[in-house]
Amino acid sequence: MTKAGRRHFIKTFGCQMNVYDSERMSEALGVSGFTAADEPESADLLILNTCHIREKAAEKVYSELGRLRQIKAAREKDGHRTTIAIAGCVAQAEGREILTRAPVVDLVVGPQSYHRLGDLVRQAEGSGGGVVDVDFPEDDKFKHLPARTASRRAPAAFLTVQEGCDKFCTFCVVPYTRGVEYSRPVREIVEEAERLAAAGVCELTLLGQNVNAYHGQSEDGASWSLARLLVRLAEIPAIERLRYTTSHPRDMSDDLIAVHGSQNKVMPYLHLPFQAGSNRILGAMNRKHTREEYLDLVRRIREARPDMALSTDIIVGFPGETDADFEQTLQLVDEVNFAQAYSFKFSARPGTPAETMDDQVPDEIKSVRLQELQAMLSAQQTAFNASCVGRRFDVLFERHGRRPGQLVGRSPYLQAVHADGADELMGRMIEVEILRAGPNSLEADILSVADSSQLVMAAV
Ligand code: SAH
Ligand code: SF4
Ligand code: F3S
């Protein structure tokens, strides 16, 4: 039984996969009669989609819950029943413990149970709370989630093709929160991509914790690589751009590298985390690659696609990291020259091998190292942006800027590009010339826009 007119509000933390999951949860709740509320104060169901990757991320959940507790109390005083749910990686990692620490929570649901969300919410409402589902079910959640809705959406979309991780880097919680590696079947992905394309999407970012380890089954039973999947998705006419993230250096196969050289729709931008520059630390991290292998890989990628730009993730202060080890991280950064990067202080996570390793690095040292690294990375990013001045790019305009008449879109390298242009350019891929560059964005002139009458003339 569904009650009409109920509303949900989902707040999302963490990585792109959580953003994707929140969209799918929202669609699944639609089937149970929920629509999205604009603010938490008017929602009957409040969901936090959480991240467990570092301590700060996980702790955010509890501060956020403080706010939700007040909203729930105020609403219930007015006679509006309100359910609070914790989803995502903290839900998976902490399970029932969350109910003990925060009794205001009614439902804890792990990432592999989202297809049961409607039922779980009903259960929580019926029992007044205390519902936990953090199983890793045998059946595929993607099969049981409702198909993507065909309603008009933003021009760029995420699509999860692979989930989970078998790599077990010693610092990382993902293999425990997302489970073993799983690749969705080819047909399911192609159908979802086609639905998104029909709803106005022209840029797709394929997601996976180890996206380039993708090995999904095709209908004839063959196992497809990510390279083959990209080639297939590039055949969908409305899909103009393809990206994928996050890749592991170990799984960057020759056919995938070659796709960057042969497929124009695959963007010349790759997120390729290396984590640390010293082989001793890479070994202790169980990264399964050396600095030399990483550098060789970068060389081969740039050979296949000379205009390729790279971004990366780096951890400073992993247990046992000395000044000399850290120096090797700086040298590697210097050698590769990244267009963008994310860097973090090592955070000891419960249940991971690195949590209990000897020689934990004091926080003050981590801070000094992070500062030095970030100064270098931000200089590289600024220089990369400056090197784009005078170049012509296709930009996919996605939103309005702060100034009236200003549009904001993404370059092939994911840089934010601001330009003055008419509203009708929104959601379209337009050629621009880059005029100016800042550390975090570019400014551009729109070059020429073939309007639809010109297109028709050209076709005649
Ligand atoms: N699957 C991706 C990354 C997933 S997590 C990969 O294999 O690279 C995103 C980033 O968070 C990681 O690349 C790493 O740099 C960082 N990270 C993960 N665990 C961390 C920890 N315990 N402390 C600090 N940073 C961490
Ligand atoms: Fe975590 Fe390593 Fe798996 Fe990436 S490859 S998700 S860092 S365990
Ligand atoms: Fe965080 Fe889970 Fe993503 S731990 S980074 S939300 S996979």
Short mmCIF file of C-alpha atoms and ligand atoms in Angstrom, two decimals, residues 15 51-55 162 164-165 167 169-174 208-212 245-249 271-276 285 287 289 312-316 318 342-350 352 354-355 366, ligand 1:
data_model
loop_
_atom_site.label_atom_id
_atom_site.label_comp_id
_atom_site.label_asym_id
_atom_site.label_seq_id
_atom_site.Cartn_x
_atom_site.Cartn_y
_atom_site.Cartn_z
CA CYS A 15 32.17 9.88 -4.31
CA CYS A 51 30.94 8.00 3.00
CA HIS A 52 33.37 6.04 5.19
CA ILE A 53 36.62 6.67 3.32
CA ARG A 54 38.32 8.94 5.88
CA GLU A 55 37.51 9.67 9.51
CA GLN A 162 31.27 -1.92 -11.97
CA GLY A 164 33.19 -3.26 -5.37
CA CYS A 165 36.88 -3.97 -5.16
CA LYS A 167 42.38 -5.07 -4.47
CA CYS A 169 44.92 -1.64 -0.52
CA THR A 170 45.89 -1.71 3.15
CA PHE A 171 44.52 1.78 3.91
CA CYS A 172 41.13 1.43 2.23
CA VAL A 173 37.64 0.55 3.48
CA VAL A 174 36.02 0.19 0.05
CA GLY A 208 33.35 1.83 -10.81
CA GLN A 209 35.67 1.62 -7.80
CA ASN A 210 37.94 -0.21 -10.23
CA VAL A 211 36.21 0.73 -13.43
CA ASN A 212 38.96 -0.47 -15.74
CA THR A 245 36.51 6.70 -13.31
CA THR A 246 38.29 5.45 -11.15
CA SER A 247 41.02 3.45 -12.82
CA HIS A 248 43.65 1.34 -11.14
CA PRO A 249 47.09 1.44 -12.81
CA HIS A 271 41.98 9.96 -13.36
CA LEU A 272 44.77 7.57 -12.42
CA PRO A 273 45.56 7.44 -8.68
CA PHE A 274 49.14 6.55 -7.72
CA GLN A 275 48.88 7.18 -3.92
CA ALA A 276 52.63 7.32 -3.16
CA MET A 285 49.99 -0.10 0.73
CA ARG A 287 49.09 -1.19 -4.43
CA HIS A 289 52.50 -1.47 -8.84
CA THR A 312 45.44 11.55 -9.57
CA ASP A 313 44.94 10.76 -5.87
CA ILE A 314 47.81 10.92 -3.39
CA ILE A 315 48.05 10.01 0.30
CA VAL A 316 50.68 11.60 2.58
CA PHE A 318 51.05 6.53 5.37
CA TYR A 342 43.30 15.17 -4.93
CA SER A 343 45.60 14.74 -1.96
CA PHE A 344 44.82 13.51 1.53
CA LYS A 345 46.44 12.93 4.90
CA PHE A 346 46.42 9.23 5.71
CA SER A 347 43.46 8.44 7.97
CA ALA A 348 43.59 5.19 9.97
CA ARG A 349 40.34 3.36 9.23
CA PRO A 350 38.80 0.72 11.48
CA THR A 352 42.03 -2.03 7.68
CA ALA A 354 47.14 0.02 7.96
CA GLU A 355 45.18 1.03 11.07
CA LYS A 366 51.27 14.98 7.68
N1 SAH B 1 39.19 3.13 -6.19
C1 SAH B 1 40.01 4.24 -6.21
C2 SAH B 1 39.90 5.16 -5.01
C3 SAH B 1 38.86 5.03 -4.01
S1 SAH B 1 38.93 6.07 -2.61
C4 SAH B 1 41.44 3.77 -6.38
O1 SAH B 1 41.72 2.61 -6.41
O2 SAH B 1 42.32 4.56 -6.45
C5 SAH B 1 39.45 7.64 -3.21
C6 SAH B 1 40.76 8.09 -2.67
O3 SAH B 1 40.70 8.29 -1.27
C7 SAH B 1 41.88 7.08 -2.84
O4 SAH B 1 42.43 7.11 -4.12
C8 SAH B 1 42.87 7.50 -1.79
O5 SAH B 1 43.76 8.46 -2.28
C9 SAH B 1 41.99 8.14 -0.72
N2 SAH B 1 41.91 7.30 0.47
C10 SAH B 1 41.37 6.07 0.58
N3 SAH B 1 41.52 5.60 1.83
C11 SAH B 1 42.17 6.55 2.53
C12 SAH B 1 42.64 6.65 3.87
N4 SAH B 1 42.46 5.66 4.74
N5 SAH B 1 43.26 7.79 4.25
C13 SAH B 1 43.45 8.80 3.36
N6 SAH B 1 43.05 8.75 2.09
C14 SAH B 1 42.42 7.65 1.66
#
